[in-house]
CSV table of C-alpha atoms in Angstrom, one decimal:
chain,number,residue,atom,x,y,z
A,208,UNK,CA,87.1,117.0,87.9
A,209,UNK,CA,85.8,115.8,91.3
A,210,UNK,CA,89.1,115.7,93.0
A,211,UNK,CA,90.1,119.3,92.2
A,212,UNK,CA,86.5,120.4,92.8
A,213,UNK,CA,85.8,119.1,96.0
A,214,UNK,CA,89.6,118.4,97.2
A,215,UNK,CA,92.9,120.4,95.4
A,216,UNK,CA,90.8,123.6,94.6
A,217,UNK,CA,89.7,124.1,98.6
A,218,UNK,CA,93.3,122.7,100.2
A,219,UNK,CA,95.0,125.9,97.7
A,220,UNK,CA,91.9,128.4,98.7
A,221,UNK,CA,92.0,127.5,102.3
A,222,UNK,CA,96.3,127.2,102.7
A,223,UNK,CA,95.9,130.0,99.8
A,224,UNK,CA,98.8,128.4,98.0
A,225,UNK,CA,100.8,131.8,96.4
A,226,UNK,CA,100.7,129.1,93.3
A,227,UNK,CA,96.9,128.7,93.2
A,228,UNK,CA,96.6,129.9,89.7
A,229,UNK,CA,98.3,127.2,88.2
A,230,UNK,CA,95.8,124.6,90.1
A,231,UNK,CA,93.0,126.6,88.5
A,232,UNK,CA,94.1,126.9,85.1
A,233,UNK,CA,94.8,122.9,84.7
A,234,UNK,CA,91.0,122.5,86.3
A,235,UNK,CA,89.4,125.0,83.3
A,236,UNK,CA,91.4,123.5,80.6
A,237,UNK,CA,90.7,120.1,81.3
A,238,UNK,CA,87.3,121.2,81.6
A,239,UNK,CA,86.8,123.0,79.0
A,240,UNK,CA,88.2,120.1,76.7
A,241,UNK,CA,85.2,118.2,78.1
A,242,UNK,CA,82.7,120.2,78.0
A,243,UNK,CA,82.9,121.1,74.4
A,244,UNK,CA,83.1,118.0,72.9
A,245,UNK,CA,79.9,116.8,75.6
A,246,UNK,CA,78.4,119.9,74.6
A,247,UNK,CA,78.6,119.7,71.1
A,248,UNK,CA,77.2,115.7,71.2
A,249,UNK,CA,74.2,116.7,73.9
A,250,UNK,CA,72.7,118.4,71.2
A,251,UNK,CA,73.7,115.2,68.5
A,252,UNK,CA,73.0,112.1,70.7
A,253,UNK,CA,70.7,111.3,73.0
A,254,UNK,CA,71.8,110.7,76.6
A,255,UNK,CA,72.8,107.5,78.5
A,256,UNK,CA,69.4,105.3,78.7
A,257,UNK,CA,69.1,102.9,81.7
A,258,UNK,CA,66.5,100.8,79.6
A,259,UNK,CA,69.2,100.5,76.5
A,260,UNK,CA,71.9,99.2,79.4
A,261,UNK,CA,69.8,96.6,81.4
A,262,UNK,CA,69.2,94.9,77.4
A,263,UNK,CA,72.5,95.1,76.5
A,264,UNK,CA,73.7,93.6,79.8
A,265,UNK,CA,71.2,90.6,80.4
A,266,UNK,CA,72.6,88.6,77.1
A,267,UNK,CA,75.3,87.1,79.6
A,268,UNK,CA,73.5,84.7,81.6
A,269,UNK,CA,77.1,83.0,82.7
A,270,UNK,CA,78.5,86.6,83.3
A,271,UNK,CA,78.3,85.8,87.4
A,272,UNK,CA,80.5,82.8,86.5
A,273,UNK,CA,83.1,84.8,84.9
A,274,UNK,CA,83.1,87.6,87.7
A,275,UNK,CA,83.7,85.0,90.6
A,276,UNK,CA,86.3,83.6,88.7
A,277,UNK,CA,88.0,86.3,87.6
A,278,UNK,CA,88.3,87.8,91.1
A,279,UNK,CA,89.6,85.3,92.9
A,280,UNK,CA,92.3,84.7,90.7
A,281,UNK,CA,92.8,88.8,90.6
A,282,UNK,CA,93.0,89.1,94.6
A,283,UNK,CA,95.0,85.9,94.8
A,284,UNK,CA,97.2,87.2,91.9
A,285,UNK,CA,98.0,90.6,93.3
A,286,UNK,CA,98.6,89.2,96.9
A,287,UNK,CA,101.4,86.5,95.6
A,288,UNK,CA,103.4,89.2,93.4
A,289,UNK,CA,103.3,91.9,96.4
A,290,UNK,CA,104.3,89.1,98.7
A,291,UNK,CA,107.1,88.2,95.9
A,292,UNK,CA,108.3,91.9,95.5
A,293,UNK,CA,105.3,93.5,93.1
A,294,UNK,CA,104.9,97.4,94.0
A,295,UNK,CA,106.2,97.2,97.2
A,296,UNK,CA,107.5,100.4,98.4
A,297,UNK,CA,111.1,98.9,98.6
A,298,UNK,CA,111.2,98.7,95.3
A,299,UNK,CA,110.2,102.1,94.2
A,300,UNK,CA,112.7,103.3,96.8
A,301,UNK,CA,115.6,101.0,95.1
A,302,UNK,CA,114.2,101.8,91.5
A,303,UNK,CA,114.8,98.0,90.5
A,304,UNK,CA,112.2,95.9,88.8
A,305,UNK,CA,111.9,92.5,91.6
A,306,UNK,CA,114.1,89.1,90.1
A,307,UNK,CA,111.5,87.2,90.8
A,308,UNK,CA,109.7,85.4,87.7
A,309,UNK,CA,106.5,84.9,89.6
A,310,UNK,CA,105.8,88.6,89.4
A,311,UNK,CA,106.8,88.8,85.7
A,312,UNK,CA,104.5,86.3,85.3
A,313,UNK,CA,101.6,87.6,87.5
A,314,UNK,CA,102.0,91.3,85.8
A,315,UNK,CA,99.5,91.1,82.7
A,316,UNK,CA,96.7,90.2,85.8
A,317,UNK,CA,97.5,93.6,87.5
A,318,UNK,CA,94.7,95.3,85.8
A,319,UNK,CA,91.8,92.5,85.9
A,320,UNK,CA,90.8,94.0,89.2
A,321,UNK,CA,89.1,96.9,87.0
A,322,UNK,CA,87.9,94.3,84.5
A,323,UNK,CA,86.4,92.3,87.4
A,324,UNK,CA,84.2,95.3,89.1
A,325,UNK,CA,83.1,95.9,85.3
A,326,UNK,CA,81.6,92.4,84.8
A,327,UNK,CA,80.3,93.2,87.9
A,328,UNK,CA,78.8,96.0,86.7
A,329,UNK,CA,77.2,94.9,83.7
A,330,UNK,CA,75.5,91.5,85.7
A,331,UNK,CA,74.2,93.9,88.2
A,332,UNK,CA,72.9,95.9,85.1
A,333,UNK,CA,71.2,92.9,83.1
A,334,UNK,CA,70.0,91.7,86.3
A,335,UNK,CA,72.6,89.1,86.7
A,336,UNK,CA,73.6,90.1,89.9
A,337,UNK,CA,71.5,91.3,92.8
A,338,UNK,CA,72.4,94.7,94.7
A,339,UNK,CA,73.4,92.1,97.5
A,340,UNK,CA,76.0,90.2,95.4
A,341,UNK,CA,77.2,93.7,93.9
A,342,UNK,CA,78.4,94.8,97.2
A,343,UNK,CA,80.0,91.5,98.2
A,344,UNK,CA,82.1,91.1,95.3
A,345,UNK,CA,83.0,94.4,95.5
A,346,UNK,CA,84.3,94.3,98.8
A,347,UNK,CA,86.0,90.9,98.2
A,348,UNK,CA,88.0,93.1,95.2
A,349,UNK,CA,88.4,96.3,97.7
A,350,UNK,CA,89.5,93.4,100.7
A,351,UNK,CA,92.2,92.5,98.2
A,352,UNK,CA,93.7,95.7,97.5
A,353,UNK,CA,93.7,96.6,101.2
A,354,UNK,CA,95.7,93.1,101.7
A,355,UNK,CA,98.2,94.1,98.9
A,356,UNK,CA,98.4,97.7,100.8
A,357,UNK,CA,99.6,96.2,104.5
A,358,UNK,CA,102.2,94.2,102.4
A,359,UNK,CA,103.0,96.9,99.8
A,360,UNK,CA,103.1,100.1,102.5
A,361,UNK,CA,101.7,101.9,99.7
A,362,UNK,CA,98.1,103.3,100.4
A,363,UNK,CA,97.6,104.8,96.4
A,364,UNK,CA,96.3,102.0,94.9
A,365,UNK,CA,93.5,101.3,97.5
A,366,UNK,CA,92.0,105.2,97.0
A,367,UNK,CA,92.0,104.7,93.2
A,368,UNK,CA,90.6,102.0,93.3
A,369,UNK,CA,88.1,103.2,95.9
A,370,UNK,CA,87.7,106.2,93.3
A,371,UNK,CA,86.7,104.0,90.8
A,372,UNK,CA,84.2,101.8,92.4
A,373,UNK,CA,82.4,105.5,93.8
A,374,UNK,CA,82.9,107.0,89.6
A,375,UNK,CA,81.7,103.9,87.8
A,376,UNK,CA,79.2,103.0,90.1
A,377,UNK,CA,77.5,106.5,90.5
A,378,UNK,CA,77.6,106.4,86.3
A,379,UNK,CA,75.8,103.3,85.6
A,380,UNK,CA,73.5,103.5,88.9
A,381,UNK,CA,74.8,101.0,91.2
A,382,UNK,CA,76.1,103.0,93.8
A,383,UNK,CA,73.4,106.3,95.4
A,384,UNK,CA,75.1,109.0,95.9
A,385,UNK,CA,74.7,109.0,99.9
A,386,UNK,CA,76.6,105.7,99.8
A,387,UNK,CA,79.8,107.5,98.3
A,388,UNK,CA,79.1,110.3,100.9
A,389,UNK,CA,79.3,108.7,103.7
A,390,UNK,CA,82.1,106.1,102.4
A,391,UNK,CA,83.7,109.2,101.4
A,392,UNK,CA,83.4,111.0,104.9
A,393,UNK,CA,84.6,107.8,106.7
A,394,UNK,CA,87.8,107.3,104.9
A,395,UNK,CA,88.4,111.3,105.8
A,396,UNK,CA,87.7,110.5,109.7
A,397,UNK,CA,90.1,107.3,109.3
A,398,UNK,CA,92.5,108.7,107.1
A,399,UNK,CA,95.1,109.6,110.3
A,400,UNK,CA,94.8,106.0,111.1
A,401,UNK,CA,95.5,104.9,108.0
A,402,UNK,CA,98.4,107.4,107.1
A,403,UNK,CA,100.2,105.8,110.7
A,404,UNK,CA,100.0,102.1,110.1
A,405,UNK,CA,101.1,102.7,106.6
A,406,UNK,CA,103.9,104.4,108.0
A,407,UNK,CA,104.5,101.8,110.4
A,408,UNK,CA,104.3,98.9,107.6
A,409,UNK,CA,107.5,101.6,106.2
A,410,UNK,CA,109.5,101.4,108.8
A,411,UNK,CA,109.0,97.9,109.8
A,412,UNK,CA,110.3,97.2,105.9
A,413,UNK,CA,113.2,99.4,106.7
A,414,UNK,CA,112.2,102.9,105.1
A,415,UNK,CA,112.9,106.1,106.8
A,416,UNK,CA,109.4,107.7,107.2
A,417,UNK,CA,109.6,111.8,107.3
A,418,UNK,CA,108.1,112.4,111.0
A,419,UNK,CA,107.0,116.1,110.4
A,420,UNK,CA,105.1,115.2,107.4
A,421,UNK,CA,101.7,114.5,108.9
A,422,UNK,CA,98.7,113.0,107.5
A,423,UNK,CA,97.4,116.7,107.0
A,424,UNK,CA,100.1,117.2,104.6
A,425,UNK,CA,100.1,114.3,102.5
A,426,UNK,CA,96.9,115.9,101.2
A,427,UNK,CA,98.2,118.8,100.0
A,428,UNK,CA,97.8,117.4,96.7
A,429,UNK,CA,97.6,121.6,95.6
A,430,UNK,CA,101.2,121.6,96.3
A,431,UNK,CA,101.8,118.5,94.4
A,432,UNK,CA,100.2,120.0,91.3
A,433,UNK,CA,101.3,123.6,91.8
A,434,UNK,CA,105.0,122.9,91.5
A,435,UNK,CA,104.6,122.3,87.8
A,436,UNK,CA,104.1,126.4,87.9
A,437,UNK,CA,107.9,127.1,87.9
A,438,UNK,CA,108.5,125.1,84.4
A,439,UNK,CA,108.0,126.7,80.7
A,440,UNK,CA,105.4,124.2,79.2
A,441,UNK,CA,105.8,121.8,76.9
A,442,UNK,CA,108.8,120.7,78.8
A,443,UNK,CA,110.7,118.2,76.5
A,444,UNK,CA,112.4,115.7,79.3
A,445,UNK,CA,115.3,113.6,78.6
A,446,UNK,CA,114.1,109.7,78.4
A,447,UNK,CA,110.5,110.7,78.3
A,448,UNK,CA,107.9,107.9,77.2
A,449,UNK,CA,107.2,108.4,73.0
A,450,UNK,CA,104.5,106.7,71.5
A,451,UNK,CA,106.7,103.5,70.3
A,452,UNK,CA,107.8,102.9,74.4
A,453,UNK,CA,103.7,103.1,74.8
A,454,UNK,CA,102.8,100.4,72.7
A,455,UNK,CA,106.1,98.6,73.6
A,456,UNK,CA,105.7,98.3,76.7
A,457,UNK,CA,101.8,98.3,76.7
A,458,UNK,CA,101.4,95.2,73.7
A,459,UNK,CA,104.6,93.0,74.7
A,460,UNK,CA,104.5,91.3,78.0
A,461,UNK,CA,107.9,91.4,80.4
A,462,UNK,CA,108.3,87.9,79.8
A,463,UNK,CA,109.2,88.3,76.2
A,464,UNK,CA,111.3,91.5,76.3
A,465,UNK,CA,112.9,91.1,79.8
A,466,UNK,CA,115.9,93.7,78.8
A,467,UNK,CA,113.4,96.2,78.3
A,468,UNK,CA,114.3,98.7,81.6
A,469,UNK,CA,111.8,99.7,84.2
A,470,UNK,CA,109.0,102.2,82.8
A,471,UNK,CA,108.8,105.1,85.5
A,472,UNK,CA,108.4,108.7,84.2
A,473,UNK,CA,107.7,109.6,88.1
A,474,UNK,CA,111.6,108.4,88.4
A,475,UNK,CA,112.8,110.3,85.5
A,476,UNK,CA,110.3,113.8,86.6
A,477,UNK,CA,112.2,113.8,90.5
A,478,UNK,CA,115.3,113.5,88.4
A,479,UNK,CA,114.7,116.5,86.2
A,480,UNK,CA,113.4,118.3,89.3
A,481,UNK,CA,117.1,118.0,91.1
A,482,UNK,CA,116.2,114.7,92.9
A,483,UNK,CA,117.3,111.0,92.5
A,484,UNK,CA,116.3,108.3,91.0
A,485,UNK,CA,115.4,106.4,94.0
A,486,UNK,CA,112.5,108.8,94.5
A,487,UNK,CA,109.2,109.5,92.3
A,488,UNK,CA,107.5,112.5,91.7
A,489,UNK,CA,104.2,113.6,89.1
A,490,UNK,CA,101.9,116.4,89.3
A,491,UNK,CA,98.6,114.4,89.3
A,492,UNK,CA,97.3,113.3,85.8
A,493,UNK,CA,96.4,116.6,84.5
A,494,UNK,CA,99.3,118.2,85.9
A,495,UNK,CA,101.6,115.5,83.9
A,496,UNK,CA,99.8,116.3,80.8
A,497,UNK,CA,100.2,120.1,81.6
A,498,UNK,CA,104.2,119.3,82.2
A,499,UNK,CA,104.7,117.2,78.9
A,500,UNK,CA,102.0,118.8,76.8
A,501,UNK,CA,101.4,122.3,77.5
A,502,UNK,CA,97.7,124.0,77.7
A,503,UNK,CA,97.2,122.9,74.0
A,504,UNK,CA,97.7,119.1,75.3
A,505,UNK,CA,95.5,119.4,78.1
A,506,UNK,CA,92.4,120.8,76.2
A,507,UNK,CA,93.0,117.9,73.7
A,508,UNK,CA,92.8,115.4,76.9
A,509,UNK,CA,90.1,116.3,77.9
A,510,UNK,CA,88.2,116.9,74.9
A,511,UNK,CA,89.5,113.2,73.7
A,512,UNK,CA,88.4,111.5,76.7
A,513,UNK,CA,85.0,112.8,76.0
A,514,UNK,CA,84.5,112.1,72.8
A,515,UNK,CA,85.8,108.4,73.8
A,516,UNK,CA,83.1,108.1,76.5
A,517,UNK,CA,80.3,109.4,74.1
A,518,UNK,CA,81.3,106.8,71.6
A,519,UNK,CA,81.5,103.9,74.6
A,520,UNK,CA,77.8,105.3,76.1
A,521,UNK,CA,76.2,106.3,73.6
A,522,UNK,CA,76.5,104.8,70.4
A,523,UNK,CA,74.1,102.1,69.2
A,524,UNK,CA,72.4,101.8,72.3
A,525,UNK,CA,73.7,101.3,75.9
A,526,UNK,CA,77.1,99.7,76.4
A,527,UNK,CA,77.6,96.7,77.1
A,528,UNK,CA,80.5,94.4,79.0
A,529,UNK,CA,82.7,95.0,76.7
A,530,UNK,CA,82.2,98.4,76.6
A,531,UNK,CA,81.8,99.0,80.3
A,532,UNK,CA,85.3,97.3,80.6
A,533,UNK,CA,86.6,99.6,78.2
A,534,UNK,CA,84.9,102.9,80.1
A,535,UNK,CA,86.3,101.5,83.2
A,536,UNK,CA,89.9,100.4,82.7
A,537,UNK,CA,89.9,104.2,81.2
A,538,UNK,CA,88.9,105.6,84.2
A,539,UNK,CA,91.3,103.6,86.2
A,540,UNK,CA,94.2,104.6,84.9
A,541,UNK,CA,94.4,107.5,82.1
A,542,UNK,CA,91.6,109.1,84.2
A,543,UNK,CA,92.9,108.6,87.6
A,544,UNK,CA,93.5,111.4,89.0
A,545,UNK,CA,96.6,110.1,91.0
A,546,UNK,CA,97.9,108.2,88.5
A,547,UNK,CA,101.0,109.0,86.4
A,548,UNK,CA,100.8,110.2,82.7
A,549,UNK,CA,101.5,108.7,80.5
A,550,UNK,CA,102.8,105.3,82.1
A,551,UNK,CA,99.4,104.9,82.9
A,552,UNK,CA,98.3,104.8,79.3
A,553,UNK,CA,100.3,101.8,79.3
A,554,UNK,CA,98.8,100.3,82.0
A,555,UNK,CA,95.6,100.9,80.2
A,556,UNK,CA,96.9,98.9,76.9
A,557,UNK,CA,98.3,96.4,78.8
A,558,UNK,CA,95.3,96.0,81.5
A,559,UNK,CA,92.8,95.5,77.8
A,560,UNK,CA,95.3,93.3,76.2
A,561,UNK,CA,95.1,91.3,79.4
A,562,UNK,CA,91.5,91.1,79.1
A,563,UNK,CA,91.0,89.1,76.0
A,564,UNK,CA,90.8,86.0,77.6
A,565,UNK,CA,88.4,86.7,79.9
A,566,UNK,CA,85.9,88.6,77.2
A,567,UNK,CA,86.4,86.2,74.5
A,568,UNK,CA,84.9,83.6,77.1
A,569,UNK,CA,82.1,85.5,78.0
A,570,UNK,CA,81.2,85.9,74.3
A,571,UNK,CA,81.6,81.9,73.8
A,572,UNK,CA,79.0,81.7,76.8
A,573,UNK,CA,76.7,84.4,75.4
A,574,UNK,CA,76.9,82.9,72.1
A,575,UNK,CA,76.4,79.3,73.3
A,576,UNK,CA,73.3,79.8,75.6
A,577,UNK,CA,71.5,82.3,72.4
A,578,UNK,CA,72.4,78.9,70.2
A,579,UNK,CA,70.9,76.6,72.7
A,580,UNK,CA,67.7,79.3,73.3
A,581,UNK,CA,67.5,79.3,69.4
């Protein structure tokens, strides 16, 4: 709720957006989803307990092993497929999925970025990682993703993923909240910077850049939600994701169903809104699951996304890795406010399915130094 708290909600107030209301509602309902499942379990379960989280972090002696490893080959990954074509603002312009294999290929290690800061997490929770090596690694991940962005031209990806380091951290206690403050107030003061060399990066690659659409204006993200005002909701969209296209495209890698066709519901929304298929358009998370699902859908969001984090934080003691992975990869992508629903319930799938590897190695460590302590 941060973003429309602290962002959306003041843009509408201050520009007072004649479609404000419809900014508002999507905030309560989401809300109220939350609350009353966090309400309900406040009075059922105890809250999060740093002591129960630093135990169930410091089995993983090897964990730092894992993290250095894993993000390298995640920075390294995402900089080959952007430089081979991967997300690069040429292709969402063209709407064609890049030819080159290497990207197919490189795909299922999109996500291990988020898996990476979550090991990172949970070392720096078991005491596996000092506060020094939290931030390093952390900026080696957030170093990467700005690399990507100067060969992408797309900023989006570096502010949710800067999103998600400031949410994850401030939950589990790595981050103070000054730290996210003033992070947070330079990235405002350098945002016109960055919105120009982005641009830049556009036209260099040979995309027309709208010159009276200023820096200002891209963060009229109230406008961006509030146009989902003029539609009757549920809105039942021709080629909209169904559940089977969720977990086809979230459990079967590209490389084994290469005729499957690109998976873009921001696409196929800028369609249904009158525009082409060259162009993408969504209404923020919330506002997606407002378009596709009605006020009924939203208040199940948000009440489902609770109940998932009380089960990940609270259940039979702190969570763990695994667990913090889980928490995380959620909050990357279903949770993010920028992303698009529901592709990026996809992403989620495939970003866990990913994973394995690395988790199942970190358990054969954990298991192999409690055998050799035994």
């Amino acid at each position: 709720m941060a973003p429309y708290a602290f962002l959306i909600l003041p843009m509408a107030a201050y520009y007072r957006n004649p479609r404000s209301e419809v900014v508002f509602l999507i905030s309560l309902l989401a809300f109220l989803g939350a609350f009353s499942v966090e309400l309900l379990f406040s009075i059922l379960r105890s809250p999060l307990n740093g002591r129960c989280c630093a135990t169930s972090n410091s089995r993983y002696p090897q964990i730092m092993k894992v993290v250095k490893i894993v993000a390298i080959v995640s920075v390294t990954a995402d900089i080959i497929s952007a430089t081979f074509g991967g997300g690069t603002i040429a292709t969402q312009v063209t709407g064609r999925l890049p030819t080159s294999p290497v990207v197919s290929l490189l795909t299922p290690l999109a996500g291990w970025k988020y898996v990476c800061f979550a090991l990172l997490v949970s070392a720096w929770l078991g005491k596996r990682a000092s506060s020094r090596q939290f931030y390093l690694w952390t900026a080696l991940l957030l170093s990467g993703q700005i690399a990507v962005a100067s060969i992408t031209a797309i900023t989006q990806p570096v502010l949710n993923f800067i999103g998600l380091v400031a949410v994850v951290g401030l939950l589990f206690g790595a981050l103070q909240t000054r730290v996210v403050v003033v992070a947070a107030v330079a990235i405002a003061v350098a945002w016109p910077t960055i919105y120009a060399l982005r641009n830049e990066v556009r036209e260099n690659s040979g995309v027309s850049v709208d010159d009276d659409f200023s820096a200002v204006d891209r963060l009229r993200f109230d406008e961006q939600v509030s146009q989902v005002s003029v539609f009757a909701v549920p809105v039942e969209m021709p080629g909209s994701v169904g559940v089977d296209d969720i977990l086809r495209y979230g459990l079967v890698p590209r490389v084994l169903d290469s005729a499957r066709p690109a998976l873009s519901s921001g696409n196929l929304i800028n369609q249904y809104l009158g525009g082409t298929r060259t162009s993408s358009y969504n209404f923020l998370a919330l506002g997606n699951v407002y378009f596709f699902h009605g006020s009924t859908g939203l208040l199940i969001f948000g009440a489902a996304s609770s109940f998932l984090f009380v089960l990940l934080l609270r259940s039979r003691g702190g969570p763990g890795p695994y667990r913090i992975v889980v928490i995380t990869v959620v909050i990357a992508m279903p949770l993010g406010w920028t992303s698009t629903y529901p592709d990026s319930l996809v992403g989620a799938i495939q970003t866990l399915v990913a994973s394995a590897p690395v988790l199942l190695v970190l358990r054969r460590l954990g298991s192999s130094e409690s055998s050799a302590g035994k």
